[in-house]
PDB file of C-alpha atoms in Angstrom:
ATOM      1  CA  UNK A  23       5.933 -18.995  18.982  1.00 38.00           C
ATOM      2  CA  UNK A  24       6.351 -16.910  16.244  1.00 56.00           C
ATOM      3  CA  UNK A  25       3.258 -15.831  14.205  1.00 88.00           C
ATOM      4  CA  UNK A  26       2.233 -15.825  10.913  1.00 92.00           C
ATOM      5  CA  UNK A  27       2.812 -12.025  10.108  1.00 93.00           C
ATOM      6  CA  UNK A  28       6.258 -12.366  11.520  1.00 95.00           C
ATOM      7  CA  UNK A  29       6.985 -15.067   9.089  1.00 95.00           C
ATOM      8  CA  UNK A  30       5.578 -13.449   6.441  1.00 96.00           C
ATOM      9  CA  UNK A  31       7.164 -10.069   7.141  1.00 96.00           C
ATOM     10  CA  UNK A  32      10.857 -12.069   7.072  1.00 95.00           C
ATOM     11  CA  UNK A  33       9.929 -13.774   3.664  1.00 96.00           C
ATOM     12  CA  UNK A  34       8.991 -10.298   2.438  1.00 97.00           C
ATOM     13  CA  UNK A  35      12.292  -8.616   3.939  1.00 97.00           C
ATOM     14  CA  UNK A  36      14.601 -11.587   2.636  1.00 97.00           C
ATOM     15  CA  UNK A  37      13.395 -11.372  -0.809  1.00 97.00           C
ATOM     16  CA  UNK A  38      13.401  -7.647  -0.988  1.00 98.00           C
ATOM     17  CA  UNK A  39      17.183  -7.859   0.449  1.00 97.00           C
ATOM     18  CA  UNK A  40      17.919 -10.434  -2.419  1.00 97.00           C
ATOM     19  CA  UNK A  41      16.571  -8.475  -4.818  1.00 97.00           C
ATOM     20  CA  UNK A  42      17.733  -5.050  -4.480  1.00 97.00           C
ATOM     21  CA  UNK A  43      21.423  -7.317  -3.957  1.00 97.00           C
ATOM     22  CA  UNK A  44      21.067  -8.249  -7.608  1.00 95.00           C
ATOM     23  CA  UNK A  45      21.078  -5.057  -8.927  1.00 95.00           C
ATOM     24  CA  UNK A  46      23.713  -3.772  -6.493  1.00 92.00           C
ATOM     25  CA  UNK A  47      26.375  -3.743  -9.293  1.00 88.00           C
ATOM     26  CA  UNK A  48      24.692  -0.442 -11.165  1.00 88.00           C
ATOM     27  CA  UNK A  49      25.642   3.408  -9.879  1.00 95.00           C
ATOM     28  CA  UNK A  50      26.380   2.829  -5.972  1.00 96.00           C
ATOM     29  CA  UNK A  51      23.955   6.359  -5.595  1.00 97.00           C
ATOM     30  CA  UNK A  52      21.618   5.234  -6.336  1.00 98.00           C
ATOM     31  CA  UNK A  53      21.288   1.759  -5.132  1.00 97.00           C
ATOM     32  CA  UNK A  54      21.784   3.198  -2.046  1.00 97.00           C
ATOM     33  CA  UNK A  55      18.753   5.315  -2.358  1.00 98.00           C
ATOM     34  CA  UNK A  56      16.668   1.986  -3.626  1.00 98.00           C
ATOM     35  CA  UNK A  57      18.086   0.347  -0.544  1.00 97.00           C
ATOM     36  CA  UNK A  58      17.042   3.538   1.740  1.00 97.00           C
ATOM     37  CA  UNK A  59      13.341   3.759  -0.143  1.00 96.00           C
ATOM     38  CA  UNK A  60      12.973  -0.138   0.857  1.00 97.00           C
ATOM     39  CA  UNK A  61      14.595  -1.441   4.175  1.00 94.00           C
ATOM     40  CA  UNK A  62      13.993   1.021   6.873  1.00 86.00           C
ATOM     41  CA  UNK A  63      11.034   0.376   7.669  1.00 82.00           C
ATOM     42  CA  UNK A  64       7.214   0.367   7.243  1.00 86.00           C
ATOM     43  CA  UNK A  65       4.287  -1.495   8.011  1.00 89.00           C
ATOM     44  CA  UNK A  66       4.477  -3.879   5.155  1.00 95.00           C
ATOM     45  CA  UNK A  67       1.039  -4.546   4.682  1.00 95.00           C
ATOM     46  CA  UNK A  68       0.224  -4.920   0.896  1.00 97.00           C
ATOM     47  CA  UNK A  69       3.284  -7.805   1.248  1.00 97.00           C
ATOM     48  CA  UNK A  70       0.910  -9.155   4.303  1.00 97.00           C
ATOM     49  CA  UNK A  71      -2.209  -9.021   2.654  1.00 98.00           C
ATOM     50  CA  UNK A  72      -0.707 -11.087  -0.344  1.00 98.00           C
ATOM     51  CA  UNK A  73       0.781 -13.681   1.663  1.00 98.00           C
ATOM     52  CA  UNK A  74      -2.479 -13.956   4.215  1.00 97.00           C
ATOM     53  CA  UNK A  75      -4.624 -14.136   0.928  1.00 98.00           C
ATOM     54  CA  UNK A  76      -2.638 -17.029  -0.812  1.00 98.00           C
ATOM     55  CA  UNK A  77      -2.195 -18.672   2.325  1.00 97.00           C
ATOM     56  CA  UNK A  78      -5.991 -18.889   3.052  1.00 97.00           C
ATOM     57  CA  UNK A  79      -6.697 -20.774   0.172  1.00 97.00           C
ATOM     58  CA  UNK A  80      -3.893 -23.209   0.395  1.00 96.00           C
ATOM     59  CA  UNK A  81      -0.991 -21.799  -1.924  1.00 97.00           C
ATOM     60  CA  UNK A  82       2.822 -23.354  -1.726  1.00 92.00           C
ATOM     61  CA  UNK A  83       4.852 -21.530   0.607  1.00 82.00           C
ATOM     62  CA  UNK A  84       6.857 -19.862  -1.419  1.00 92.00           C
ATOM     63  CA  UNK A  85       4.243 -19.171  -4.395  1.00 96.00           C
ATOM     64  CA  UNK A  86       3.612 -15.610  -3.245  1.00 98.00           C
ATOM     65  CA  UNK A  87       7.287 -14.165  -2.506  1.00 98.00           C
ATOM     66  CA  UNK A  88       7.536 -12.600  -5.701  1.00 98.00           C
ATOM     67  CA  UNK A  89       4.517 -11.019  -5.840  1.00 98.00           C
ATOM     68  CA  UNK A  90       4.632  -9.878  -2.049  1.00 98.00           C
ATOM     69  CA  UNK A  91       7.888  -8.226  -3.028  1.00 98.00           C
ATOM     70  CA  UNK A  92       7.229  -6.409  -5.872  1.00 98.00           C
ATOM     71  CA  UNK A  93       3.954  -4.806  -4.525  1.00 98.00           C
ATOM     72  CA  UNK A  94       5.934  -3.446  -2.261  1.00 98.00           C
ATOM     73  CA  UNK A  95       8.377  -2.233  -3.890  1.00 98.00           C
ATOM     74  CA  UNK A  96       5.998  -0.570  -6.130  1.00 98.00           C
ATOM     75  CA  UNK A  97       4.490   1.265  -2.624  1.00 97.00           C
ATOM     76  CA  UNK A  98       8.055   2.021  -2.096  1.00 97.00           C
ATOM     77  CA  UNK A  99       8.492   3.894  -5.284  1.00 98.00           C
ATOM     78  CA  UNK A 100       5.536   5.357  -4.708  1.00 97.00           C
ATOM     79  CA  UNK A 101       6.059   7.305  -1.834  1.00 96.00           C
ATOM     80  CA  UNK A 102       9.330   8.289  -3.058  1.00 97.00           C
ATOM     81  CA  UNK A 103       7.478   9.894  -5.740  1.00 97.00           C
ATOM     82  CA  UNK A 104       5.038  11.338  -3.241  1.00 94.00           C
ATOM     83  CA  UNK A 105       7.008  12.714  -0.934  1.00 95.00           C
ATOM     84  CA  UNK A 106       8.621  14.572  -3.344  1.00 96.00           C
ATOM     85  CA  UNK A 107       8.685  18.603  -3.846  1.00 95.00           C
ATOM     86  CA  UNK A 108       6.688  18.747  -6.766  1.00 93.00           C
ATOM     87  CA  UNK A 109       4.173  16.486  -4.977  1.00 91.00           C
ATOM     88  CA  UNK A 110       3.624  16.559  -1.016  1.00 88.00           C
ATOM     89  CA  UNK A 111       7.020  18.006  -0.196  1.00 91.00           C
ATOM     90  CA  UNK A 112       7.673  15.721   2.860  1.00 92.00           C
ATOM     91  CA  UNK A 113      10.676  15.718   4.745  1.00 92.00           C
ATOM     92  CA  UNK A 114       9.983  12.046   6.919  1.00 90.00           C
ATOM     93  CA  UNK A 115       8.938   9.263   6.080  1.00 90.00           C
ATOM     94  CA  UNK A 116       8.958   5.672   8.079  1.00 82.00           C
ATOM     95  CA  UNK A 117      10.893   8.337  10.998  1.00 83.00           C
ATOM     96  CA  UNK A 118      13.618   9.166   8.365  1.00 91.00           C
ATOM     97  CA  UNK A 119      14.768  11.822   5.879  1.00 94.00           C
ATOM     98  CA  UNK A 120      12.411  11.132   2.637  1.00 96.00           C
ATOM     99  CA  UNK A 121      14.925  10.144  -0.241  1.00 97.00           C
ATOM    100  CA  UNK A 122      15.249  13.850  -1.658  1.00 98.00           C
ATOM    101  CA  UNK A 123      16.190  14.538   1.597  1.00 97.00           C
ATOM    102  CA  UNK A 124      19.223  11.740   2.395  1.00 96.00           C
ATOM    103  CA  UNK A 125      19.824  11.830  -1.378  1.00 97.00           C
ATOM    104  CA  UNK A 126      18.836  14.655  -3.629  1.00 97.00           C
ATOM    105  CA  UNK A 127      15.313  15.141  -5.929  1.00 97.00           C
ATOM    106  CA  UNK A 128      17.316  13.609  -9.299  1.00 98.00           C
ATOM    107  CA  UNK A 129      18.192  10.737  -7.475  1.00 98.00           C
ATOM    108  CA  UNK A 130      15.258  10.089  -6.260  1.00 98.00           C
ATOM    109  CA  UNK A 131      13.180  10.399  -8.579  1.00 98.00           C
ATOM    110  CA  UNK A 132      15.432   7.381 -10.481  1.00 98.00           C
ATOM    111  CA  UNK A 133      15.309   5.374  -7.469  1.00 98.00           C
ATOM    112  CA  UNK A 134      11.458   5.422  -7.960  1.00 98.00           C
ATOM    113  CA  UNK A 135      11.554   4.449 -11.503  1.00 98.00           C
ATOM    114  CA  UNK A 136      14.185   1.614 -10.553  1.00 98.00           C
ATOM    115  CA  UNK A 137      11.858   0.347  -8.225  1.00 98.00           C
ATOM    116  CA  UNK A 138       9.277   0.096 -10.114  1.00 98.00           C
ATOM    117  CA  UNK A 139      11.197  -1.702 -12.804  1.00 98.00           C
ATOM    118  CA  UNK A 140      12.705  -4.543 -10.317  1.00 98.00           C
ATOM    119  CA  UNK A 141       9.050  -5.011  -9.017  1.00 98.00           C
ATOM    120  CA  UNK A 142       7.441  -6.003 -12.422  1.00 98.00           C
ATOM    121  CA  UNK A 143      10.763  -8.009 -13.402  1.00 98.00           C
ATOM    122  CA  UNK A 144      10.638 -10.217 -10.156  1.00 98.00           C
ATOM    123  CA  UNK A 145       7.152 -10.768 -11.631  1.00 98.00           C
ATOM    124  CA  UNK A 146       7.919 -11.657 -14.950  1.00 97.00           C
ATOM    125  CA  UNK A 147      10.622 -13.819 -13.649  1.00 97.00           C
ATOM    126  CA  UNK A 148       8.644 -15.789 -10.799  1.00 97.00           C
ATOM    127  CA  UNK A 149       8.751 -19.866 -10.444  1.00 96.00           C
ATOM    128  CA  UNK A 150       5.164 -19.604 -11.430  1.00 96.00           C
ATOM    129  CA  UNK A 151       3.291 -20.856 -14.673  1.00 96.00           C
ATOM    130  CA  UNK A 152       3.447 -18.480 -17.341  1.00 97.00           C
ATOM    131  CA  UNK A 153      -0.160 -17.419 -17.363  1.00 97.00           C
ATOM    132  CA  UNK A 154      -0.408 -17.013 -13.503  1.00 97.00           C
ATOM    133  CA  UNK A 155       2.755 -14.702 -13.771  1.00 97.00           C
ATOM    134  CA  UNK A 156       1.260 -12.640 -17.047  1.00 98.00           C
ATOM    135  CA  UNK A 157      -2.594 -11.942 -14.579  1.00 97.00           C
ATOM    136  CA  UNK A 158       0.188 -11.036 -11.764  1.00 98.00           C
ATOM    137  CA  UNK A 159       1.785  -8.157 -14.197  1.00 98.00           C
ATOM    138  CA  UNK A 160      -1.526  -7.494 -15.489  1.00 98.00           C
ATOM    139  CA  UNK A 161      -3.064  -6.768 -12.156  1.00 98.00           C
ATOM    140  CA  UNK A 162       0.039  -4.876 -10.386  1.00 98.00           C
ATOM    141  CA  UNK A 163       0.165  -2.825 -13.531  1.00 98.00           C
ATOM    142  CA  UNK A 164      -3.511  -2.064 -13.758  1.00 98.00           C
ATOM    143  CA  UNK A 165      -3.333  -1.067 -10.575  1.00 98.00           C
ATOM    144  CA  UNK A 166      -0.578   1.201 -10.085  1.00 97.00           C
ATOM    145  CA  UNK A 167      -1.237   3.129 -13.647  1.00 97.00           C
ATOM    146  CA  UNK A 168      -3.853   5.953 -14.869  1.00 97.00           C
ATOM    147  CA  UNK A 169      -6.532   4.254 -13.752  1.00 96.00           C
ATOM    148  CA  UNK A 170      -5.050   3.143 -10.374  1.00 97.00           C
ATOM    149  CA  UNK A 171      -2.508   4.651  -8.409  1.00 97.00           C
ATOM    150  CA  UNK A 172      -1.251   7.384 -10.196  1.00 97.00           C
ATOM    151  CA  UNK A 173      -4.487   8.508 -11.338  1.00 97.00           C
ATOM    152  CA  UNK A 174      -5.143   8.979  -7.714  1.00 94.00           C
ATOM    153  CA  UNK A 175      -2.808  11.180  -7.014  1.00 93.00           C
ATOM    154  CA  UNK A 176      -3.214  13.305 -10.028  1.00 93.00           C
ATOM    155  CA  UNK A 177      -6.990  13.536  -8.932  1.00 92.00           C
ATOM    156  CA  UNK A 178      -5.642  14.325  -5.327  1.00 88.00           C
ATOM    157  CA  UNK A 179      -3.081  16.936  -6.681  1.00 88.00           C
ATOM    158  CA  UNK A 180      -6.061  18.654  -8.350  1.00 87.00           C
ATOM    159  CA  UNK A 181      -8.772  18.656  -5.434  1.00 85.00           C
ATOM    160  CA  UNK A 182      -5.951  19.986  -3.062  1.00 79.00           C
ATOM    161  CA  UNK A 183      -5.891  24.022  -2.287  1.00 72.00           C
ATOM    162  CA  UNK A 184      -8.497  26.194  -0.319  1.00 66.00           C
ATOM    163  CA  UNK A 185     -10.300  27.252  -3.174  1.00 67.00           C
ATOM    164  CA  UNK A 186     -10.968  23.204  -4.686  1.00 67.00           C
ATOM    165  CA  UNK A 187     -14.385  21.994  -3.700  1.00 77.00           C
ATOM    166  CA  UNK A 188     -14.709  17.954  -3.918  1.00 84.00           C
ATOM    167  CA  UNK A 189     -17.865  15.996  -2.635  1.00 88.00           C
ATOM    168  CA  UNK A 190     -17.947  12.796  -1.413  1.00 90.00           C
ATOM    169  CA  UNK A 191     -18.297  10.646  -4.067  1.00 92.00           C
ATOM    170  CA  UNK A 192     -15.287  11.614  -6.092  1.00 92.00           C
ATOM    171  CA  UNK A 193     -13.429  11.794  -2.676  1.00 91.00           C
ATOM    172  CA  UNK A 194     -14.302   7.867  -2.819  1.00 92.00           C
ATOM    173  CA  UNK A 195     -13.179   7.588  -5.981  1.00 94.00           C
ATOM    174  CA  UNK A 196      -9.595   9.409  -5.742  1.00 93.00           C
ATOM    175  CA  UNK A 197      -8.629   6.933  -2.469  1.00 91.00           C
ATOM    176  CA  UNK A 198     -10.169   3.932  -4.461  1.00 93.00           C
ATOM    177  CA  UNK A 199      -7.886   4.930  -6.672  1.00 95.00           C
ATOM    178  CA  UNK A 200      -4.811   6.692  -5.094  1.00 93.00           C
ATOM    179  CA  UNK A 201      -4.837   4.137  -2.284  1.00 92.00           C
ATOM    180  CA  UNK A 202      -7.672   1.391  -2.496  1.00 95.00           C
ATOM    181  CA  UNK A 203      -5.959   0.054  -5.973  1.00 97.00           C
ATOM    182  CA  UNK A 204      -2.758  -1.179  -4.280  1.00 97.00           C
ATOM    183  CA  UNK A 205      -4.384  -2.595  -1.458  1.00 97.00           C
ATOM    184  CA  UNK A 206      -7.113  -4.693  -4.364  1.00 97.00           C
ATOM    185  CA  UNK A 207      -4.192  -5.864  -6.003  1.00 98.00           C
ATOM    186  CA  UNK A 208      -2.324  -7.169  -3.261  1.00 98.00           C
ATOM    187  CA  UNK A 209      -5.085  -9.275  -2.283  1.00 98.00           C
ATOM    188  CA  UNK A 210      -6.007 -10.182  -5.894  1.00 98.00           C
ATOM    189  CA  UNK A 211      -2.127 -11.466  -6.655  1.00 98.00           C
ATOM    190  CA  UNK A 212      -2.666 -13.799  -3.466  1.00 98.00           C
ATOM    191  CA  UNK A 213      -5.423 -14.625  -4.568  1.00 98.00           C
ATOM    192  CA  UNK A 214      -3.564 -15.627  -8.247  1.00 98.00           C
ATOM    193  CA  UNK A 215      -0.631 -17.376  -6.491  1.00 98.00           C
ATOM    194  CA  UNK A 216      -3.367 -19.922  -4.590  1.00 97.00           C
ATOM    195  CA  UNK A 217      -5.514 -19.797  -8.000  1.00 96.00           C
ATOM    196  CA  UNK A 218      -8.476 -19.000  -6.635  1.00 96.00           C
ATOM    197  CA  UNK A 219     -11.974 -19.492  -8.826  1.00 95.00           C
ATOM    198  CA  UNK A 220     -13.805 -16.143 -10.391  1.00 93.00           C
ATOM    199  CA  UNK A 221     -16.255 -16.272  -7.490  1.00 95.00           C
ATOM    200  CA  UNK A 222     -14.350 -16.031  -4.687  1.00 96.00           C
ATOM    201  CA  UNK A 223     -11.815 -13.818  -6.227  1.00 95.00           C
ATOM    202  CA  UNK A 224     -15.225 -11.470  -6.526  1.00 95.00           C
ATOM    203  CA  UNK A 225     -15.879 -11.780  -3.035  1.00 96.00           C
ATOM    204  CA  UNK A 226     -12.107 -11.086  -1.819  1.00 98.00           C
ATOM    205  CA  UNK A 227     -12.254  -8.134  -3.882  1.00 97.00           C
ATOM    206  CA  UNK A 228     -15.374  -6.710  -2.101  1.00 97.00           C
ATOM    207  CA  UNK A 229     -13.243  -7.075   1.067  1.00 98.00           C
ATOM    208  CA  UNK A 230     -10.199  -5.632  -0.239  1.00 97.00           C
ATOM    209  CA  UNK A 231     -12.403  -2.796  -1.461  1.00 96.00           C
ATOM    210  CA  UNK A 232     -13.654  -1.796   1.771  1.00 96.00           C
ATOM    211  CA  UNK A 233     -10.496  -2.529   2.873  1.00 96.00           C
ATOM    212  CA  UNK A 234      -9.016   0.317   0.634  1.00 94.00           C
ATOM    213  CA  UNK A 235     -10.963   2.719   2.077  1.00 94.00           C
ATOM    214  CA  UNK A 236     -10.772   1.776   5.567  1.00 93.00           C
ATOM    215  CA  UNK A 237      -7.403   2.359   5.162  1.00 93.00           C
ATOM    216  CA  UNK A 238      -7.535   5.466   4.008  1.00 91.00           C
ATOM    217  CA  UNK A 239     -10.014   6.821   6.318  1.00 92.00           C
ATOM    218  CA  UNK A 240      -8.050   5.713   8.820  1.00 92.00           C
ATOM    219  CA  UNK A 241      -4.809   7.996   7.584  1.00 88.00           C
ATOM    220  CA  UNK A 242      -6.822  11.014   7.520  1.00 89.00           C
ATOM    221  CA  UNK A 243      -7.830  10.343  10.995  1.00 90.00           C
ATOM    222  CA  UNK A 244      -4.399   9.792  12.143  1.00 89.00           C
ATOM    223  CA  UNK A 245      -2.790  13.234  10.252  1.00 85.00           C
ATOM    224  CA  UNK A 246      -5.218  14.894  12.452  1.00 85.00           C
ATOM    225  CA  UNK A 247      -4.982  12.861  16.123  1.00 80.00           C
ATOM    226  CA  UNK A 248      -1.659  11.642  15.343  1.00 61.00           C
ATOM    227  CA  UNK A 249       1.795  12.646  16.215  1.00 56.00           C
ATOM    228  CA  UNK A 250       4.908  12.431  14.244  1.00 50.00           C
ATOM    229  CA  UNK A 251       6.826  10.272  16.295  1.00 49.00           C
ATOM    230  CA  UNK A 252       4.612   7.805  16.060  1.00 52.00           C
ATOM    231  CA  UNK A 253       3.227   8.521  12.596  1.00 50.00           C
ATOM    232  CA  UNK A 254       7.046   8.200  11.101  1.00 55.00           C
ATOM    233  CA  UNK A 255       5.994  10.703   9.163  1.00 50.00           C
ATOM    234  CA  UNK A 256       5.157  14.498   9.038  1.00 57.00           C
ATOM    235  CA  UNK A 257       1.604  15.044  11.076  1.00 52.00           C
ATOM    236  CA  UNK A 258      -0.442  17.827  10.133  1.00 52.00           C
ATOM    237  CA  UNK A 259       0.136  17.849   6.320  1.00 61.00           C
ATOM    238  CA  UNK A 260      -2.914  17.124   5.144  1.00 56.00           C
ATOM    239  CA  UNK A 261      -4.661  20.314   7.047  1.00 58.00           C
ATOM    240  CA  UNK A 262      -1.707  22.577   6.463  1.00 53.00           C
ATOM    241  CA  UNK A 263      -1.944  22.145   2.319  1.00 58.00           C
ATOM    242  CA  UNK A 264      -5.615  21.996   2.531  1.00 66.00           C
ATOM    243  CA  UNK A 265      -5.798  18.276   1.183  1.00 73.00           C
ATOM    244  CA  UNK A 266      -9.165  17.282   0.417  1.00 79.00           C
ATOM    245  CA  UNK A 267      -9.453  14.344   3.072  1.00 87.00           C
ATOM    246  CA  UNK A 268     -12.601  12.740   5.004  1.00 90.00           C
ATOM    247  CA  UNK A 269     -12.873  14.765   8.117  1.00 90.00           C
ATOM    248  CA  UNK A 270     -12.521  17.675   6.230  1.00 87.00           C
ATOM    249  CA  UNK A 271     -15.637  16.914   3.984  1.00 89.00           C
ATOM    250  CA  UNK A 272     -17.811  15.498   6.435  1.00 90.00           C
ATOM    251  CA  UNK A 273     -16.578  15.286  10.010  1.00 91.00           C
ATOM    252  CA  UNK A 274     -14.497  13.109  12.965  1.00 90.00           C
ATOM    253  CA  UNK A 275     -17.188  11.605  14.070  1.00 91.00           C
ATOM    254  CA  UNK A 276     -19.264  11.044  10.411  1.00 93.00           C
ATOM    255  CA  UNK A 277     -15.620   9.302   9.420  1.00 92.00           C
ATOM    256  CA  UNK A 278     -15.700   7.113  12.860  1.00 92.00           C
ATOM    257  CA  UNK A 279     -18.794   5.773  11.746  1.00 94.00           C
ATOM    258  CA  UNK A 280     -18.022   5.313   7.959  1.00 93.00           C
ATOM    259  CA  UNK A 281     -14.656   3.659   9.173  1.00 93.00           C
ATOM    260  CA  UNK A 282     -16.797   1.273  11.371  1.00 93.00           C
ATOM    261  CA  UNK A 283     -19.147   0.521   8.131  1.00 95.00           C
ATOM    262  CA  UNK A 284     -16.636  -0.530   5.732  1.00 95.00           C
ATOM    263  CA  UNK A 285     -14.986  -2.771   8.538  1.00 95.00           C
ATOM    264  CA  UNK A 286     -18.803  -4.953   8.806  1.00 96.00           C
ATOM    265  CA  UNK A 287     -18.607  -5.017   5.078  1.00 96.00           C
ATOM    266  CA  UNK A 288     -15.077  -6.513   5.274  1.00 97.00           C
ATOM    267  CA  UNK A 289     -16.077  -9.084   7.928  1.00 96.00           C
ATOM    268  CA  UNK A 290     -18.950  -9.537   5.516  1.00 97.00           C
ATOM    269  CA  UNK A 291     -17.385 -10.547   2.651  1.00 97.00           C
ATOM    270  CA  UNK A 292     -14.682 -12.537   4.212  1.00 97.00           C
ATOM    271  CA  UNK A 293     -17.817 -14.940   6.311  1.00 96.00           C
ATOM    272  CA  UNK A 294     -18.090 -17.697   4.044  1.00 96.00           C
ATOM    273  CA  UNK A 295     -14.553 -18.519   4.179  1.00 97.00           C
ATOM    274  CA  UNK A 296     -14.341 -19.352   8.039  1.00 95.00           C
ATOM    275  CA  UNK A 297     -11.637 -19.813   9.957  1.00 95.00           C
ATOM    276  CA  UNK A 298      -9.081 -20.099   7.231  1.00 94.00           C
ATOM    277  CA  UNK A 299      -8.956 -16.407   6.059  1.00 97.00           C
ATOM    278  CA  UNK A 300      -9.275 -15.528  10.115  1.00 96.00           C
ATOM    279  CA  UNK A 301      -5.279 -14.010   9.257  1.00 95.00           C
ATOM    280  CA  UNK A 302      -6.487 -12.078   6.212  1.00 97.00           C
ATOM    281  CA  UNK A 303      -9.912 -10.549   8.927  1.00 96.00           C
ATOM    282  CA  UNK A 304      -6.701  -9.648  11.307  1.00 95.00           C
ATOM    283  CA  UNK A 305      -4.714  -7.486   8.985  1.00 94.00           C
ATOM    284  CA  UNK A 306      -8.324  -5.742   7.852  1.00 93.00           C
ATOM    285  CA  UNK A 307      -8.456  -5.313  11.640  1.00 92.00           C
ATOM    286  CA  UNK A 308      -5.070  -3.974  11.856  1.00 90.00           C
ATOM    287  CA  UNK A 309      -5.996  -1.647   9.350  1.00 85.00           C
ATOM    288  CA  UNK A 310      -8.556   0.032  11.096  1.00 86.00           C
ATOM    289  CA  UNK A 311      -7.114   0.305  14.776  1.00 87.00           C
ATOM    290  CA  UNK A 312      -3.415   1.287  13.945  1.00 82.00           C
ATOM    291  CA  UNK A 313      -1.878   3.981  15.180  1.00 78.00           C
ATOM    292  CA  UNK A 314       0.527   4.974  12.706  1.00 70.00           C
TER     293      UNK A 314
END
C-alpha cells in the first residue's frame, strides 16, 4: 500500500511539474535552470510538513497543493542562492552540479528570483477563499524575508570566518531564522489550508519551532559524520569555511543531547492532538534520524 508521504510527495511533484510547465514559454535557459533547481531531487519536507499539517486537522485534499508547492519552490530558490559563489560556493547539491555549475552564476541567480515569483503567484492564485490565500502570502513572505530566511543567512554570512566569535543564543537565533522560519511556515500554511483556531495554531508552532532547530542541529551533525554521497551535497563545508555551527560551539555529544531535547518538546506539543497528527510526529522523527 502506498503511504501517505508517497502520496503527498506525488501531489507535490505533479503540481511543481505543472507549474514550472506554465511558464515554459519564457527564455528556454533559463527555464531549464528553474526545472534543474526543482525536479532532481530532494527530501521535500517543508511540502510534507504542509500536507501532514492540513491533513491532521481534516483539510480537502487538494486544499494544500498550492501552498506545498510554492514553499518549496521558495527552498528551491533558496539554495540556488546559497550555493552560490558569493555565498557558500557549492559545487553539489541533491548529488548534482549546483545551478552555477550546469548553468552559469547570471542564470542562476534569475532562476532564483523566478522561483520565488511562481511560488507567491501559485499562492495568490489558489482555489482558496481570498483571506485564507492573503495569511498564506503573508506567512510564506514573512518567513522567507529580513526577518526570516534571508536574515538568516546574512547573520550566518557574518558569524562565519576564524576570527567571528558567536555564542549560543544568537546561534539559536540565526537557524530560527536561516532555517527554523521555513520549516514554521510550512506547518503554519497547513495549518491555514485546514483553518485551524489561534490555539492550536500556537501549539503547532511550538512544534514546528523545535522542529526548526532539530533540523538544523541535525545538518551540522551530518557535515561532520556524513559523506557526500549520501549527503548529495558537499561534506565538510561547514568546518572547512569555519561556519559557526553547533558542534563547533559546544560539542558532538552537548548537540546529541540538545537534538534529543527539542525532539520531547516536539512530541510535547503535538500530545493533545492524538493519533491524528501521528504523520506530522513521523516527519519530526524523520527529521532527527536522517541521514542526509
Amino acid at each position: 500500500m502506498v503511504g501517505l508521504n508517497e502520496v503527498w510527495r506525488a501531489r507535490t511533484d505533479a503540481s511543481l511539474q505543472r507549474a514550472l510547465d506554465a511558464v515554459a514559454g519564457g527564455e528556454p535557459r533559463l527555464h531549464a535552470a528553474m526545472r534543474h533547481a526543482v525536479l532532481l531531487g530532494g527530501k521535500r519536507m517543508r511540502p510534507l510538513l504542509v500536507h501532514a499539517t492540513a491533513h491532521a486537522f481534516g483539510a480537502a485534499p487538494g486544499a494544500a497543493d498550492a501552498a506545498a508547492a510554492a514553499i518549496e519552490l521558495v527552498h528551491a530558490y533558496s539554495l540556488v542562492h546559497d550555493d552560490l559563489p558569493a555565498m557558500d560556493d557549492d559545487a553539489l547539491r541533491r548529488g548534482q552540479p549546483t545551478v552555477h555549475v550546469a548553468f552559469d552564476e547570471a542564470t542562476a541567480i534569475l532562476a532564483g528570483d523566478a522561483l520565488q515569483t511562481l511560488a507567491f503567484s501559485l499562492l495568490a492564485e489558489a482555489p482558496l477563499d481570498a483571506e485564507i490565500r492573503l495569511a498564506m502570502v503573508a506567512a510564506l513572505a514573512h518567513a522567507s524575508g529580513a526577518n526570516g530566511m534571508c536574515g538568516g543567512q546574512a547573520l550566518d554570512l557574518a558569524a562565519t570566518g576564524e576570527d567571528v566569535s558567536i555564542d549560543i543564543a544568537a546561534l539559536e537565533r540565526l537557524h530560527a531564522m536561516k532555517t527554523g522560519a521555513l520549516l514554521r511556515a510550512a506547518v503554519t500554511l497547513g495549518a491555514l489550508a485546514a483553518g485551524v483556531d489561534a490555539d492550536t495554531r500556537a501549539r503547532l508552532d511550538s512544534f514546528a519551532a523545535a522542529l526548526g532547530l532539530a533540523f538544523q542541529i541535525r545538518d551540522d551533525l551530518l557535515d561532520i559524520e556524513g559523506d557526500s554521497a549520501t549527503l548529495g551535497k558537499t561534506a565538510g563545508k561547514d568546518v572547512a569555511q569555519d561556519k559557526a555551527t553547533f558542534p563547533a560551539l559546544i560539542g558532538l555529544e552537548a548537540s546529541r543531547d540538545r537534538l534529543q531535547a527539542l525532539a520531547a518538546r516536539m512530541d510535547e506539543a503535538l500530545a493533545p492532538f492524538g493519533d491524528a497528527v501521528a504523520p506530522l510526529a513521523a516527519l519530526g522523527r524523520r527529521a532527527i534520524e536522517r541521514d542526509h
